[in-house]
Amino acid sequence: MAYWKPNSTVAAVVERDGRMLMVEEHTAEGLRLNQPAGHLDPGESLQDAAVRETLEETGWRVEPVALLGLYMARYANAKEGVDVTYLRHAFVCRALSHDAARPLDEGIVRAVWMTPDEILAARERHRSPAVERTVLDYVAGRRFPLDLIWTHPDAVSGTGAAT
């Protein structure tokens, strides 16, 4: 049996004045909508990854205030030979400040504030099914305390043995 593991990703759900922070990004399937999101990098906590990805993709500095949920989705494209399962950790974040001069990550066209209804009406442009579910869970009021996630210091310091 081949070795398999899901890819760990994070997403930030940032709401201000009834609008949610989204990104438009170029993908193999064309221009797509997503929450600020990306992969967990070595040596960082899930919360730190959400903060970093949001800054890199939108120029917004944010602070995670709650865990929204955990989402698992599969992306398969036989034509490209791709079959990846993503485990997404979504955080509710508070917007702190914006650096409009900061260049955005490669592939990001723009950051845009959208109402939940606008996001849901654009389902055909969502990067993944997790985009819609994340919005629905946020609107429904789902929130979990951040201390639900425990991170051993060795996981973020780069020291220690794997267990």
Short mmCIF file of C-alpha atoms in Angstrom, two decimals:
data_model
loop_
_atom_site.label_atom_id
_atom_site.label_comp_id
_atom_site.label_asym_id
_atom_site.label_seq_id
_atom_site.Cartn_x
_atom_site.Cartn_y
_atom_site.Cartn_z
CA MET A 1 0.00 0.00 0.00
CA ALA A 2 1.32 3.45 -0.93
CA TYR A 3 2.01 6.02 1.77
CA TRP A 4 -0.78 8.59 2.03
CA LYS A 5 -1.22 11.75 4.06
CA PRO A 6 -3.52 14.74 3.71
CA ASN A 7 -2.10 18.18 3.08
CA SER A 8 -2.58 20.46 6.10
CA THR A 9 -3.93 23.87 5.19
CA VAL A 10 -5.32 26.88 7.00
CA ALA A 11 -7.93 29.48 6.13
CA ALA A 12 -8.82 32.81 7.72
CA VAL A 13 -12.39 34.02 7.97
CA VAL A 14 -12.26 37.76 8.48
CA GLU A 15 -15.52 39.72 8.73
CA ARG A 16 -15.89 43.48 8.84
CA ASP A 17 -19.09 45.48 8.46
CA GLY A 18 -21.01 42.43 7.21
CA ARG A 19 -18.42 41.56 4.55
CA MET A 20 -15.88 38.77 4.47
CA LEU A 21 -12.32 39.06 3.23
CA MET A 22 -11.79 36.92 0.13
CA VAL A 23 -9.10 36.55 -2.52
CA GLU A 24 -9.38 36.16 -6.26
CA GLU A 25 -6.59 33.93 -7.47
CA HIS A 26 -5.38 32.31 -10.66
CA THR A 27 -5.59 28.50 -10.61
CA ALA A 28 -5.34 25.73 -13.19
CA GLU A 29 -9.15 25.98 -13.45
CA GLY A 30 -9.11 29.76 -13.99
CA LEU A 31 -9.87 32.67 -11.68
CA ARG A 32 -11.24 31.39 -8.36
CA LEU A 33 -12.50 32.75 -5.03
CA ASN A 34 -11.13 31.59 -1.70
CA GLN A 35 -10.70 32.74 1.84
CA PRO A 36 -7.11 33.78 2.54
CA ALA A 37 -5.63 30.30 2.82
CA GLY A 38 -2.59 28.17 2.27
CA HIS A 39 -0.33 25.41 3.50
CA LEU A 40 1.10 24.95 6.96
CA ASP A 41 4.84 25.56 6.79
CA PRO A 42 7.42 23.68 8.88
CA GLY A 43 8.02 25.24 12.29
CA GLU A 44 4.79 27.23 12.55
CA SER A 45 1.57 26.72 14.46
CA LEU A 46 -1.76 26.50 12.67
CA GLN A 47 -2.73 29.95 14.00
CA ASP A 48 0.59 31.45 12.86
CA ALA A 49 0.06 29.95 9.41
CA ALA A 50 -3.38 31.60 9.16
CA VAL A 51 -1.90 34.96 10.14
CA ARG A 52 0.98 34.61 7.65
CA GLU A 53 -1.19 33.47 4.75
CA THR A 54 -3.67 36.32 5.29
CA LEU A 55 -0.88 38.90 5.30
CA GLU A 56 0.79 37.40 2.21
CA GLU A 57 -2.43 37.12 0.21
CA THR A 58 -4.28 40.29 1.28
CA GLY A 59 -1.94 42.68 3.08
CA TRP A 60 -4.18 42.43 6.17
CA ARG A 61 -2.72 41.73 9.60
CA VAL A 62 -5.17 39.60 11.56
CA GLU A 63 -5.52 37.92 14.93
CA PRO A 64 -7.19 34.51 15.27
CA VAL A 65 -9.96 34.64 17.88
CA ALA A 66 -11.67 31.26 17.40
CA LEU A 67 -11.48 27.99 15.53
CA LEU A 68 -14.32 27.80 13.03
CA GLY A 69 -13.89 24.17 12.03
CA LEU A 70 -11.94 21.40 10.38
CA TYR A 71 -12.74 20.53 6.78
CA MET A 72 -11.58 17.66 4.63
CA ALA A 73 -11.93 17.77 0.86
CA ARG A 74 -10.38 15.96 -2.08
CA TYR A 75 -9.12 17.52 -5.29
CA ALA A 76 -8.76 15.02 -8.10
CA ASN A 77 -7.90 15.82 -11.69
CA ALA A 78 -7.10 12.68 -13.69
CA LYS A 79 -6.01 14.74 -16.71
CA GLU A 80 -3.26 16.37 -14.62
CA GLY A 81 -2.55 13.22 -12.59
CA VAL A 82 -3.49 15.01 -9.36
CA ASP A 83 -5.30 13.42 -6.42
CA VAL A 84 -4.85 15.37 -3.19
CA THR A 85 -6.81 15.39 0.05
CA TYR A 86 -6.74 18.62 2.03
CA LEU A 87 -7.34 18.97 5.76
CA ARG A 88 -8.31 22.61 6.27
CA HIS A 89 -8.19 24.36 9.65
CA ALA A 90 -10.36 27.48 9.44
CA PHE A 91 -9.99 30.31 11.93
CA VAL A 92 -12.22 33.25 12.70
CA CYS A 93 -9.88 36.25 12.71
CA ARG A 94 -10.14 39.90 13.68
CA ALA A 95 -8.74 42.45 11.22
CA LEU A 96 -6.03 44.58 12.85
CA SER A 97 -4.47 46.71 10.11
CA HIS A 98 -3.93 46.85 6.37
CA ASP A 99 -0.73 47.46 4.41
CA ALA A 100 -2.05 48.56 1.01
CA ALA A 101 1.49 48.86 -0.38
CA ARG A 102 2.40 45.25 0.38
CA PRO A 103 2.72 43.10 -2.77
CA LEU A 104 0.37 40.11 -2.79
CA ASP A 105 1.45 36.50 -3.30
CA GLU A 106 2.03 35.30 -6.85
CA GLY A 107 -1.26 34.24 -8.40
CA ILE A 108 -3.39 36.48 -6.18
CA VAL A 109 -5.24 39.01 -8.34
CA ARG A 110 -6.82 40.96 -5.49
CA ALA A 111 -8.30 40.89 -2.03
CA VAL A 112 -12.01 41.71 -1.99
CA TRP A 113 -14.64 42.18 0.72
CA MET A 114 -17.87 40.32 -0.10
CA THR A 115 -21.12 39.64 1.72
CA PRO A 116 -21.88 36.01 2.54
CA ASP A 117 -24.70 36.11 -0.03
CA GLU A 118 -22.31 37.36 -2.74
CA ILE A 119 -19.86 34.58 -1.91
CA LEU A 120 -22.54 31.89 -1.94
CA ALA A 121 -23.96 33.22 -5.23
CA ALA A 122 -20.53 32.68 -6.84
CA ARG A 123 -20.28 28.94 -6.04
CA GLU A 124 -19.02 28.10 -9.53
CA ARG A 125 -15.94 30.26 -8.83
CA HIS A 126 -15.04 28.73 -5.44
CA ARG A 127 -11.56 27.26 -5.15
CA SER A 128 -12.96 24.25 -3.26
CA PRO A 129 -16.18 23.01 -1.65
CA ALA A 130 -14.71 24.09 1.71
CA VAL A 131 -15.22 27.76 0.76
CA GLU A 132 -19.01 27.47 0.85
CA ARG A 133 -19.08 25.30 3.96
CA THR A 134 -16.78 27.70 5.80
CA VAL A 135 -19.09 30.63 5.00
CA LEU A 136 -22.17 28.66 6.06
CA ASP A 137 -20.56 27.64 9.36
CA TYR A 138 -19.46 31.21 10.07
CA VAL A 139 -22.95 32.60 9.37
CA ALA A 140 -24.45 29.87 11.58
CA GLY A 141 -22.32 31.13 14.47
CA ARG A 142 -20.00 28.12 14.86
CA ARG A 143 -17.03 29.00 17.05
CA PHE A 144 -14.65 26.87 19.08
CA PRO A 145 -12.03 28.11 21.55
CA LEU A 146 -8.48 28.32 20.25
CA ASP A 147 -7.25 26.19 23.14
CA LEU A 148 -9.00 23.27 21.45
CA ILE A 149 -5.75 23.10 19.43
CA TRP A 150 -2.67 22.04 21.35
CA THR A 151 0.74 22.58 19.80
CA HIS A 152 3.78 21.00 21.41
CA PRO A 153 6.70 23.48 21.55
CA ASP A 154 8.91 21.09 19.56
CA ALA A 155 6.49 21.34 16.62
CA VAL A 156 7.19 25.05 16.22
CA SER A 157 10.78 25.23 17.43
CA GLY A 158 12.19 22.68 15.01
CA THR A 159 13.88 20.75 17.85
CA GLY A 160 13.10 17.45 19.46
CA ALA A 161 12.34 14.03 18.14
CA ALA A 162 9.29 13.08 16.15
CA THR A 163 6.76 11.01 18.08
#
